[in-house]
PDB file of C-alpha atoms in Angstrom:
ATOM      1  CA  MET A   1       6.442   2.025  16.445  1.00  0.00           C
ATOM      2  CA  LYS A   2       2.634   2.934  16.896  1.00  0.00           C
ATOM      3  CA  LEU A   3      -0.074   4.066  14.603  1.00  0.00           C
ATOM      4  CA  LYS A   4       0.306   7.378  15.656  1.00  0.00           C
ATOM      5  CA  ARG A   5       3.784   7.736  14.870  1.00  0.00           C
ATOM      6  CA  LEU A   6       3.133   6.514  11.381  1.00  0.00           C
ATOM      7  CA  PHE A   7       2.192  10.069  10.018  1.00  0.00           C
ATOM      8  CA  GLN A   8       5.926  11.025  11.093  1.00  0.00           C
ATOM      9  CA  VAL A   9       7.786   8.475   9.946  1.00  0.00           C
ATOM     10  CA  LEU A  10       5.890   7.850   6.824  1.00  0.00           C
ATOM     11  CA  VAL A  11       4.897  11.204   5.387  1.00  0.00           C
ATOM     12  CA  LEU A  12       7.210  13.699   6.974  1.00  0.00           C
ATOM     13  CA  GLY A  13      10.076  10.998   6.403  1.00  0.00           C
ATOM     14  CA  GLY A  14       8.984  10.760   2.753  1.00  0.00           C
ATOM     15  CA  THR A  15       9.202  14.531   2.377  1.00  0.00           C
ATOM     16  CA  GLY A  16      12.250  14.724   4.270  1.00  0.00           C
ATOM     17  CA  LEU A  17      13.993  12.091   2.108  1.00  0.00           C
ATOM     18  CA  LEU A  18      13.590  14.145  -1.033  1.00  0.00           C
ATOM     19  CA  ALA A  19      14.735  17.247   0.591  1.00  0.00           C
ATOM     20  CA  ALA A  20      17.916  15.075   1.421  1.00  0.00           C
ATOM     21  CA  CYS A  21      18.154  13.996  -2.126  1.00  0.00           C
ATOM     22  CA  GLY A  22      18.465  17.320  -3.725  1.00  0.00           C
ATOM     23  CA  GLY A  23      17.558  20.684  -3.118  1.00  0.00           C
ATOM     24  CA  SER A  24      14.045  21.951  -2.318  1.00  0.00           C
ATOM     25  CA  ASP A  25      11.976  20.204  -4.587  1.00  0.00           C
ATOM     26  CA  GLY A  26      14.651  17.389  -5.104  1.00  0.00           C
ATOM     27  CA  SER A  27      14.348  17.242  -9.089  1.00  0.00           C
ATOM     28  CA  GLY A  28      16.953  15.256 -10.734  1.00  0.00           C
ATOM     29  CA  SER A  29      18.436  16.582 -13.986  1.00  0.00           C
ATOM     30  CA  PRO A  30      16.035  17.303 -16.611  1.00  0.00           C
ATOM     31  CA  PRO A  31      16.019  15.074 -19.592  1.00  0.00           C
ATOM     32  CA  PRO A  32      18.927  16.100 -22.443  1.00  0.00           C
ATOM     33  CA  GLY A  33      18.325  18.507 -24.975  1.00  0.00           C
ATOM     34  CA  ASN A  34      14.771  19.472 -25.906  1.00  0.00           C
ATOM     35  CA  THR A  35      13.245  16.128 -25.654  1.00  0.00           C
ATOM     36  CA  PRO A  36       9.609  16.348 -25.533  1.00  0.00           C
ATOM     37  CA  PRO A  37       7.909  14.847 -22.633  1.00  0.00           C
ATOM     38  CA  PRO A  38       6.932  11.003 -23.598  1.00  0.00           C
ATOM     39  CA  GLN A  39       3.587   9.897 -24.539  1.00  0.00           C
ATOM     40  CA  SER A  40       3.112   7.655 -21.604  1.00  0.00           C
ATOM     41  CA  LEU A  41       5.226   6.761 -18.663  1.00  0.00           C
ATOM     42  CA  LEU A  42       3.332   3.376 -17.798  1.00  0.00           C
ATOM     43  CA  PRO A  43       3.407   0.250 -19.977  1.00  0.00           C
ATOM     44  CA  ASP A  44       0.486   0.331 -22.021  1.00  0.00           C
ATOM     45  CA  GLY A  45       0.320  -3.578 -21.425  1.00  0.00           C
ATOM     46  CA  GLY A  46      -1.142  -2.909 -17.807  1.00  0.00           C
ATOM     47  CA  THR A  47      -4.295  -5.160 -17.241  1.00  0.00           C
ATOM     48  CA  PRO A  48      -7.394  -3.377 -16.527  1.00  0.00           C
ATOM     49  CA  PRO A  49      -8.478  -3.922 -12.958  1.00  0.00           C
ATOM     50  CA  SER A  50     -11.710  -5.526 -13.980  1.00  0.00           C
ATOM     51  CA  GLY A  51     -12.139  -8.870 -12.381  1.00  0.00           C
ATOM     52  CA  TYR A  52      -9.382  -8.347  -9.794  1.00  0.00           C
ATOM     53  CA  GLN A  53     -11.082  -8.457  -6.381  1.00  0.00           C
ATOM     54  CA  GLY A  54      -8.140  -8.955  -4.256  1.00  0.00           C
ATOM     55  CA  PRO A  55      -6.491  -6.385  -1.925  1.00  0.00           C
ATOM     56  CA  LEU A  56      -3.378  -4.567  -2.265  1.00  0.00           C
ATOM     57  CA  ILE A  57      -2.376  -4.135   1.131  1.00  0.00           C
ATOM     58  CA  TRP A  58      -1.545  -6.930   3.866  1.00  0.00           C
TER      59      TRP A  58
ATOM     60  CA  MET B   1       0.500 -22.128  16.012  1.00  0.00           C
ATOM     61  CA  VAL B   2      -3.542 -21.901  15.978  1.00  0.00           C
ATOM     62  CA  ASP B   3      -4.588 -25.273  14.725  1.00  0.00           C
ATOM     63  CA  ALA B   4      -8.141 -24.450  14.704  1.00  0.00           C
ATOM     64  CA  SER B   5      -7.790 -21.360  12.519  1.00  0.00           C
ATOM     65  CA  GLY B   6      -5.157 -22.682  10.376  1.00  0.00           C
ATOM     66  CA  PRO B   7      -7.065 -22.857   6.845  1.00  0.00           C
ATOM     67  CA  LEU B   8      -7.724 -19.043   7.202  1.00  0.00           C
ATOM     68  CA  ILE B   9      -4.166 -18.102   8.451  1.00  0.00           C
ATOM     69  CA  ALA B  10      -2.825 -20.028   5.105  1.00  0.00           C
ATOM     70  CA  GLN B  11      -5.534 -18.315   3.146  1.00  0.00           C
ATOM     71  CA  VAL B  12      -4.435 -14.820   4.327  1.00  0.00           C
ATOM     72  CA  TRP B  13      -0.806 -15.648   3.538  1.00  0.00           C
ATOM     73  CA  ALA B  14      -1.549 -16.949   0.010  1.00  0.00           C
ATOM     74  CA  VAL B  15      -3.387 -13.695  -0.622  1.00  0.00           C
ATOM     75  CA  ARG B  16      -0.120 -11.894   0.599  1.00  0.00           C
ATOM     76  CA  HIS B  17       1.606 -13.659  -1.851  1.00  0.00           C
ATOM     77  CA  GLY B  18      -0.265 -12.516  -4.580  1.00  0.00           C
ATOM     78  CA  VAL B  19       0.092  -8.970  -2.887  1.00  0.00           C
ATOM     79  CA  GLU B  20       3.479  -9.117  -3.168  1.00  0.00           C
ATOM     80  CA  THR B  21       4.211 -10.461  -6.398  1.00  0.00           C
ATOM     81  CA  GLY B  22       1.849  -8.217  -7.877  1.00  0.00           C
ATOM     82  CA  ALA B  23       3.437  -5.274  -5.981  1.00  0.00           C
ATOM     83  CA  SER B  24       6.923  -6.067  -7.398  1.00  0.00           C
ATOM     84  CA  LEU B  25       5.918  -5.770 -10.935  1.00  0.00           C
ATOM     85  CA  ARG B  26       4.095  -2.491 -10.319  1.00  0.00           C
ATOM     86  CA  PHE B  27       7.088  -1.019  -8.471  1.00  0.00           C
ATOM     87  CA  ALA B  28       9.369  -1.880 -11.319  1.00  0.00           C
ATOM     88  CA  ALA B  29       6.903  -0.218 -13.831  1.00  0.00           C
ATOM     89  CA  LEU B  30       6.565   2.663 -11.685  1.00  0.00           C
ATOM     90  CA  GLY B  31      10.494   3.164 -11.143  1.00  0.00           C
ATOM     91  CA  GLU B  32      10.710   3.107 -14.830  1.00  0.00           C
ATOM     92  CA  GLY B  33       7.861   5.595 -15.423  1.00  0.00           C
ATOM     93  CA  MET B  34       9.675   7.873 -12.640  1.00  0.00           C
ATOM     94  CA  ARG B  35      12.942   7.563 -14.494  1.00  0.00           C
ATOM     95  CA  ALA B  36      11.129   8.685 -17.831  1.00  0.00           C
ATOM     96  CA  ALA B  37       9.573  11.533 -16.045  1.00  0.00           C
ATOM     97  CA  GLY B  38      12.576  12.869 -14.816  1.00  0.00           C
ATOM     98  CA  ALA B  39      12.226  12.204 -10.980  1.00  0.00           C
ATOM     99  CA  PRO B  40      15.275  12.309  -8.679  1.00  0.00           C
ATOM    100  CA  ALA B  41      17.355   9.157  -9.174  1.00  0.00           C
ATOM    101  CA  ARG B  42      16.887   8.387  -5.443  1.00  0.00           C
ATOM    102  CA  LEU B  43      13.455   7.838  -6.036  1.00  0.00           C
ATOM    103  CA  VAL B  44      13.879   5.575  -8.999  1.00  0.00           C
ATOM    104  CA  GLU B  45      16.269   3.773  -6.817  1.00  0.00           C
ATOM    105  CA  LEU B  46      13.694   3.120  -4.194  1.00  0.00           C
ATOM    106  CA  ALA B  47      11.237   2.125  -6.814  1.00  0.00           C
ATOM    107  CA  SER B  48      13.580  -0.574  -7.944  1.00  0.00           C
ATOM    108  CA  ARG B  49      14.792  -1.754  -4.725  1.00  0.00           C
ATOM    109  CA  ALA B  50      10.987  -1.903  -3.553  1.00  0.00           C
ATOM    110  CA  SER B  51      10.306  -4.002  -6.825  1.00  0.00           C
ATOM    111  CA  ALA B  52      13.410  -6.618  -5.506  1.00  0.00           C
ATOM    112  CA  ASP B  53      12.065  -6.360  -1.992  1.00  0.00           C
ATOM    113  CA  GLU B  54       8.432  -7.671  -2.580  1.00  0.00           C
ATOM    114  CA  VAL B  55      10.087 -10.337  -4.602  1.00  0.00           C
ATOM    115  CA  ARG B  56      11.756 -11.641  -1.171  1.00  0.00           C
ATOM    116  CA  HIS B  57       8.447 -10.624   0.793  1.00  0.00           C
ATOM    117  CA  ALA B  58       6.409 -13.251  -1.468  1.00  0.00           C
ATOM    118  CA  ALA B  59       9.526 -15.705  -0.697  1.00  0.00           C
ATOM    119  CA  HIS B  60       8.662 -15.375   3.043  1.00  0.00           C
ATOM    120  CA  CYS B  61       4.950 -15.615   2.482  1.00  0.00           C
ATOM    121  CA  ALA B  62       5.660 -18.863   0.433  1.00  0.00           C
ATOM    122  CA  ASP B  63       7.819 -20.230   3.231  1.00  0.00           C
ATOM    123  CA  ILE B  64       5.137 -19.457   5.727  1.00  0.00           C
ATOM    124  CA  LEU B  65       2.497 -21.350   3.603  1.00  0.00           C
ATOM    125  CA  ARG B  66       5.198 -24.272   3.286  1.00  0.00           C
ATOM    126  CA  ALA B  67       5.534 -24.589   6.841  1.00  0.00           C
ATOM    127  CA  ARG B  68       1.841 -24.768   7.463  1.00  0.00           C
ATOM    128  CA  GLN B  69       1.864 -27.370   4.727  1.00  0.00           C
ATOM    129  CA  ALA B  70      -0.390 -25.341   2.706  1.00  0.00           C
ATOM    130  CA  GLU B  71      -0.234 -24.427  -1.188  1.00  0.00           C
ATOM    131  CA  VAL B  72       1.702 -21.706  -2.487  1.00  0.00           C
ATOM    132  CA  PRO B  73      -0.033 -20.085  -5.127  1.00  0.00           C
ATOM    133  CA  PRO B  74       1.470 -19.055  -8.644  1.00  0.00           C
ATOM    134  CA  ALA B  75       3.080 -15.404  -8.633  1.00  0.00           C
ATOM    135  CA  GLU B  76       0.862 -12.844  -9.799  1.00  0.00           C
ATOM    136  CA  THR B  77       1.680 -12.089 -13.659  1.00  0.00           C
ATOM    137  CA  ARG B  78      -0.707  -9.190 -14.116  1.00  0.00           C
ATOM    138  CA  LEU B  79       0.757  -5.813 -14.135  1.00  0.00           C
ATOM    139  CA  LEU B  80      -2.388  -4.071 -12.602  1.00  0.00           C
ATOM    140  CA  PHE B  81      -2.918  -0.401 -12.845  1.00  0.00           C
ATOM    141  CA  PHE B  82      -6.048   1.155 -11.671  1.00  0.00           C
ATOM    142  CA  GLY B  83      -5.990   4.628 -12.785  1.00  0.00           C
ATOM    143  CA  PRO B  84      -7.966   5.988 -15.698  1.00  0.00           C
ATOM    144  CA  ARG B  85      -6.215   5.318 -18.997  1.00  0.00           C
ATOM    145  CA  ASP B  86      -7.162   8.961 -20.157  1.00  0.00           C
ATOM    146  CA  LEU B  87      -5.223  10.810 -17.575  1.00  0.00           C
ATOM    147  CA  ALA B  88      -2.131  12.603 -18.829  1.00  0.00           C
ATOM    148  CA  PRO B  89       0.837  10.504 -18.556  1.00  0.00           C
ATOM    149  CA  GLU B  90       2.330  12.513 -15.545  1.00  0.00           C
ATOM    150  CA  GLN B  91      -1.325  12.095 -13.883  1.00  0.00           C
ATOM    151  CA  ARG B  92      -1.390   8.447 -14.340  1.00  0.00           C
ATOM    152  CA  LEU B  93       2.026   7.745 -13.102  1.00  0.00           C
ATOM    153  CA  THR B  94       0.893  10.104  -9.982  1.00  0.00           C
ATOM    154  CA  TYR B  95      -2.294   8.199  -9.791  1.00  0.00           C
ATOM    155  CA  GLU B  96      -0.470   4.804  -9.627  1.00  0.00           C
ATOM    156  CA  VAL B  97       2.214   5.980  -7.150  1.00  0.00           C
ATOM    157  CA  VAL B  98      -0.387   7.532  -4.834  1.00  0.00           C
ATOM    158  CA  ALA B  99      -2.448   4.178  -4.892  1.00  0.00           C
ATOM    159  CA  GLN B 100       0.397   2.101  -4.255  1.00  0.00           C
ATOM    160  CA  SER B 101       2.768   3.824  -1.920  1.00  0.00           C
ATOM    161  CA  CYS B 102       0.823   6.679  -0.108  1.00  0.00           C
ATOM    162  CA  ILE B 103      -2.449   4.266   0.120  1.00  0.00           C
ATOM    163  CA  SER B 104      -1.624   0.697   0.109  1.00  0.00           C
ATOM    164  CA  GLU B 105       1.906   0.355   1.338  1.00  0.00           C
ATOM    165  CA  THR B 106       1.359   3.151   4.301  1.00  0.00           C
ATOM    166  CA  GLU B 107      -1.871   1.125   5.474  1.00  0.00           C
ATOM    167  CA  SER B 108       0.555  -2.045   5.102  1.00  0.00           C
ATOM    168  CA  MET B 109       2.619  -0.730   7.646  1.00  0.00           C
ATOM    169  CA  ALA B 110      -0.199  -0.230  10.025  1.00  0.00           C
ATOM    170  CA  THR B 111      -0.918  -3.890   9.852  1.00  0.00           C
ATOM    171  CA  LEU B 112       2.799  -4.580   9.957  1.00  0.00           C
ATOM    172  CA  VAL B 113       3.026  -2.590  13.202  1.00  0.00           C
ATOM    173  CA  THR B 114      -0.162  -4.329  14.792  1.00  0.00           C
ATOM    174  CA  LEU B 115       1.136  -7.835  14.050  1.00  0.00           C
ATOM    175  CA  LEU B 116       4.656  -7.045  15.343  1.00  0.00           C
ATOM    176  CA  ASP B 117       3.420  -6.048  18.713  1.00  0.00           C
ATOM    177  CA  ALA B 118       1.309  -9.418  18.903  1.00  0.00           C
ATOM    178  CA  ALA B 119       4.006 -11.526  17.789  1.00  0.00           C
ATOM    179  CA  ARG B 120       5.621 -14.280  19.749  1.00  0.00           C
ATOM    180  CA  ASP B 121       6.979 -16.707  17.419  1.00  0.00           C
ATOM    181  CA  ASP B 122      10.411 -15.862  16.596  1.00  0.00           C
ATOM    182  CA  HIS B 123      10.716 -16.904  13.171  1.00  0.00           C
ATOM    183  CA  LEU B 124       7.441 -14.698  12.486  1.00  0.00           C
ATOM    184  CA  ARG B 125       8.628 -12.001  14.359  1.00  0.00           C
ATOM    185  CA  THR B 126      12.051 -11.729  12.409  1.00  0.00           C
ATOM    186  CA  VAL B 127      10.328 -11.892   8.915  1.00  0.00           C
ATOM    187  CA  LEU B 128       7.739  -9.109  10.109  1.00  0.00           C
ATOM    188  CA  GLN B 129      10.770  -7.046  11.331  1.00  0.00           C
ATOM    189  CA  GLU B 130      12.436  -7.407   7.934  1.00  0.00           C
ATOM    190  CA  LEU B 131       9.019  -6.582   5.934  1.00  0.00           C
ATOM    191  CA  ALA B 132       8.426  -3.254   8.113  1.00  0.00           C
ATOM    192  CA  ARG B 133      11.730  -2.229   7.793  1.00  0.00           C
ATOM    193  CA  ASP B 134      11.208  -2.308   4.012  1.00  0.00           C
ATOM    194  CA  GLU B 135       7.637  -1.066   3.724  1.00  0.00           C
ATOM    195  CA  VAL B 136       8.617   2.208   5.311  1.00  0.00           C
ATOM    196  CA  GLN B 137      10.712   2.932   2.429  1.00  0.00           C
ATOM    197  CA  HIS B 138       7.760   1.705  -0.060  1.00  0.00           C
ATOM    198  CA  ALA B 139       5.443   4.030   1.759  1.00  0.00           C
ATOM    199  CA  ARG B 140       7.873   6.936   2.033  1.00  0.00           C
ATOM    200  CA  LEU B 141       8.599   6.651  -1.459  1.00  0.00           C
ATOM    201  CA  GLY B 142       4.977   7.755  -2.420  1.00  0.00           C
ATOM    202  CA  TRP B 143       5.106  10.485  -0.087  1.00  0.00           C
ATOM    203  CA  ALA B 144       8.426  11.966  -1.349  1.00  0.00           C
ATOM    204  CA  TYR B 145       7.372  11.485  -5.197  1.00  0.00           C
ATOM    205  CA  LEU B 146       4.643  13.724  -4.241  1.00  0.00           C
ATOM    206  CA  ALA B 147       6.798  16.493  -2.788  1.00  0.00           C
ATOM    207  CA  TRP B 148       8.546  16.218  -5.964  1.00  0.00           C
ATOM    208  CA  ALA B 149       5.449  16.275  -8.300  1.00  0.00           C
ATOM    209  CA  LYS B 150       3.701  19.055  -6.484  1.00  0.00           C
ATOM    210  CA  ASN B 151       6.234  21.461  -8.358  1.00  0.00           C
ATOM    211  CA  ARG B 152       5.345  19.730 -11.777  1.00  0.00           C
ATOM    212  CA  LEU B 153       1.579  19.259 -11.767  1.00  0.00           C
ATOM    213  CA  ASP B 154      -1.551  20.223 -10.198  1.00  0.00           C
ATOM    214  CA  LEU B 155      -2.263  17.543  -7.707  1.00  0.00           C
ATOM    215  CA  SER B 156      -5.788  18.585  -7.034  1.00  0.00           C
ATOM    216  CA  PHE B 157      -6.751  15.897  -9.802  1.00  0.00           C
ATOM    217  CA  LEU B 158      -6.373  13.257  -7.641  1.00  0.00           C
ATOM    218  CA  ALA B 159      -9.026  14.242  -5.047  1.00  0.00           C
ATOM    219  CA  PRO B 160     -11.976  12.896  -6.781  1.00  0.00           C
ATOM    220  CA  PHE B 161      -9.973   9.640  -7.305  1.00  0.00           C
ATOM    221  CA  LEU B 162      -8.906   8.941  -3.624  1.00  0.00           C
ATOM    222  CA  PRO B 163     -12.022   6.936  -2.659  1.00  0.00           C
ATOM    223  CA  ALA B 164     -11.790   4.684  -5.662  1.00  0.00           C
ATOM    224  CA  MET B 165      -8.128   4.073  -4.427  1.00  0.00           C
ATOM    225  CA  ALA B 166      -9.250   3.386  -0.959  1.00  0.00           C
ATOM    226  CA  ILE B 167     -11.614   0.586  -2.346  1.00  0.00           C
ATOM    227  CA  ALA B 168      -9.017  -0.932  -4.593  1.00  0.00           C
ATOM    228  CA  ALA B 169      -6.379  -1.027  -2.030  1.00  0.00           C
ATOM    229  CA  THR B 170      -9.066  -3.147   0.421  1.00  0.00           C
ATOM    230  CA  GLY B 171     -10.368  -5.320  -2.233  1.00  0.00           C
ATOM    231  CA  ASP B 172     -13.765  -6.410  -2.063  1.00  0.00           C
ATOM    232  CA  ASP B 173     -13.467  -8.524   1.300  1.00  0.00           C
ATOM    233  CA  LEU B 174     -12.588  -6.113   3.806  1.00  0.00           C
ATOM    234  CA  PHE B 175     -15.800  -4.325   4.461  1.00  0.00           C
ATOM    235  CA  GLN B 176     -17.856  -7.748   4.050  1.00  0.00           C
ATOM    236  CA  ARG B 177     -19.148  -9.784   6.722  1.00  0.00           C
ATOM    237  CA  GLY B 178     -16.504 -12.472   7.299  1.00  0.00           C
ATOM    238  CA  PRO B 179     -16.879 -16.037   9.091  1.00  0.00           C
ATOM    239  CA  PRO B 180     -16.844 -15.974  13.008  1.00  0.00           C
ATOM    240  CA  GLU B 181     -13.474 -17.186  13.025  1.00  0.00           C
ATOM    241  CA  ALA B 182     -12.273 -14.391  10.798  1.00  0.00           C
ATOM    242  CA  ASP B 183     -12.902 -12.474  14.055  1.00  0.00           C
ATOM    243  CA  ASP B 184     -10.737 -14.708  16.338  1.00  0.00           C
ATOM    244  CA  PRO B 185      -8.001 -12.882  18.283  1.00  0.00           C
ATOM    245  CA  ALA B 186      -5.891 -15.927  18.042  1.00  0.00           C
ATOM    246  CA  LEU B 187      -5.332 -15.187  14.415  1.00  0.00           C
ATOM    247  CA  LEU B 188      -2.843 -12.834  15.483  1.00  0.00           C
ATOM    248  CA  LEU B 189      -0.493 -15.752  16.540  1.00  0.00           C
ATOM    249  CA  GLY B 190      -0.298 -16.723  13.089  1.00  0.00           C
ATOM    250  CA  GLY B 191       0.383 -13.280  11.744  1.00  0.00           C
ATOM    251  CA  VAL B 192      -3.033 -12.473  10.693  1.00  0.00           C
ATOM    252  CA  VAL B 193      -4.831  -9.410  12.112  1.00  0.00           C
ATOM    253  CA  PRO B 194      -8.790 -10.189  12.942  1.00  0.00           C
ATOM    254  CA  LYS B 195     -10.970  -9.004  10.545  1.00  0.00           C
ATOM    255  CA  ARG B 196     -12.885  -6.635  12.744  1.00  0.00           C
ATOM    256  CA  ASP B 197      -9.494  -5.009  13.660  1.00  0.00           C
ATOM    257  CA  ARG B 198      -8.372  -4.906  10.309  1.00  0.00           C
ATOM    258  CA  ARG B 199     -11.202  -2.925   9.176  1.00  0.00           C
ATOM    259  CA  ARG B 200     -10.604  -0.414  12.287  1.00  0.00           C
ATOM    260  CA  ILE B 201      -6.982   0.120  11.447  1.00  0.00           C
ATOM    261  CA  TYR B 202      -7.744   0.862   7.948  1.00  0.00           C
ATOM    262  CA  LEU B 203     -10.269   3.462   9.052  1.00  0.00           C
ATOM    263  CA  GLU B 204      -7.948   4.822  11.592  1.00  0.00           C
ATOM    264  CA  THR B 205      -4.801   5.028   9.378  1.00  0.00           C
ATOM    265  CA  LEU B 206      -6.729   6.846   6.969  1.00  0.00           C
ATOM    266  CA  ASP B 207      -7.968   9.183   9.411  1.00  0.00           C
ATOM    267  CA  SER B 208      -4.407   9.843  11.073  1.00  0.00           C
ATOM    268  CA  VAL B 209      -1.815   9.208   8.535  1.00  0.00           C
ATOM    269  CA  VAL B 210      -3.309   9.152   4.820  1.00  0.00           C
ATOM    270  CA  ILE B 211      -5.813  11.795   4.956  1.00  0.00           C
ATOM    271  CA  PRO B 212      -3.146  14.391   6.863  1.00  0.00           C
ATOM    272  CA  GLY B 213      -0.645  13.194   4.464  1.00  0.00           C
ATOM    273  CA  PHE B 214      -2.701  14.217   1.195  1.00  0.00           C
ATOM    274  CA  GLU B 215      -3.591  17.473   3.262  1.00  0.00           C
ATOM    275  CA  GLU B 216      -0.009  18.018   3.727  1.00  0.00           C
ATOM    276  CA  PHE B 217      -0.001  18.812  -0.246  1.00  0.00           C
ATOM    277  CA  ARG B 218      -3.428  20.880  -0.233  1.00  0.00           C
ATOM    278  CA  ILE B 219      -5.301  17.682  -1.915  1.00  0.00           C
ATOM    279  CA  ASP B 220      -9.108  18.025  -0.961  1.00  0.00           C
ATOM    280  CA  THR B 221      -9.817  14.858   0.908  1.00  0.00           C
ATOM    281  CA  GLY B 222     -13.500  15.704   1.679  1.00  0.00           C
ATOM    282  CA  LEU B 223     -14.616  12.743  -0.685  1.00  0.00           C
ATOM    283  CA  LEU B 224     -12.379  10.359   0.916  1.00  0.00           C
ATOM    284  CA  ARG B 225     -13.389  11.444   4.554  1.00  0.00           C
ATOM    285  CA  ARG B 226     -17.074  10.933   3.337  1.00  0.00           C
ATOM    286  CA  TRP B 227     -16.060   7.253   1.878  1.00  0.00           C
ATOM    287  CA  ALA B 228     -14.221   6.521   5.481  1.00  0.00           C
ATOM    288  CA  ASP B 229     -17.407   7.854   7.437  1.00  0.00           C
ATOM    289  CA  GLU B 230     -19.642   5.943   5.392  1.00  0.00           C
ATOM    290  CA  LYS B 231     -17.590   2.828   6.068  1.00  0.00           C
ATOM    291  CA  ARG B 232     -17.249   3.510   9.721  1.00  0.00           C
ATOM    292  CA  GLN B 233     -20.930   3.739  10.050  1.00  0.00           C
ATOM    293  CA  THR B 234     -21.234   0.126   8.478  1.00  0.00           C
ATOM    294  CA  LEU B 235     -18.862  -1.372  11.293  1.00  0.00           C
ATOM    295  CA  PRO B 236     -21.746  -1.879  13.815  1.00  0.00           C
ATOM    296  CA  ALA B 237     -23.812  -4.066  11.396  1.00  0.00           C
ATOM    297  CA  LEU B 238     -20.733  -6.086  10.373  1.00  0.00           C
ATOM    298  CA  GLU B 239     -19.702  -6.709  13.667  1.00  0.00           C
ATOM    299  CA  SER B 240     -23.165  -7.681  15.342  1.00  0.00           C
TER     300      SER B 240
END
């Protein structure tokens, strides 16, 4: 796999993956009832990035 | 084995150990966030699987370090998020998925492709093949998530944050001058891309994969393009 193929494999592969897992937008079942959206979707305990200098990539 | 570059090779694999263990924590949290947001079960499952994959990848990094008689660093225990905390919940989740999968995992795939082309050692090649197979899914997760999220929120909020994501992905080191041995082509045999090549691969992947990917979702990439151009202009000085 060469770099120039990565767009096709990753980007188009990803969007195709969603289409394959359910309808045009792939949405799963909505939350039951009239549940309001959650106040937070990520833990509040996430450490701020200050002081982190390392990479996130290989 | 490249004895003269051994310490540098070990240092890179130690950093990767931290990258993998940190990513495991983030993918687990992102999967829970996707579940709470009502994302398709397939995406939640992919995030959960990615978290487990990263633990396995860290174990491979540790094995390689031990084989080189190098110290294995402690696992990353901090759950690091990089987006502003005052974003709305779905925006914050989207920020972190994009930073992790659309940028970091996509860029890592480019590095793995380069390393696979150069690998001569059977064990290293086997490890790289396994990692590449997994990282394809980790990167696709981000693009699949965007395809789902585009119908739920206005993705244009991402545009001003893209340069910060690109900076966070590289860390502080990539666009700094390194020691001469960091550019040694023989590093490839130890599973390390020479630094000057990493810089160019990073920018080329932004240009040919990441930026066109965002543009598929009509996200303005002007600021990210400008950041990449500025970095590209620094390359001659870094490589002189």
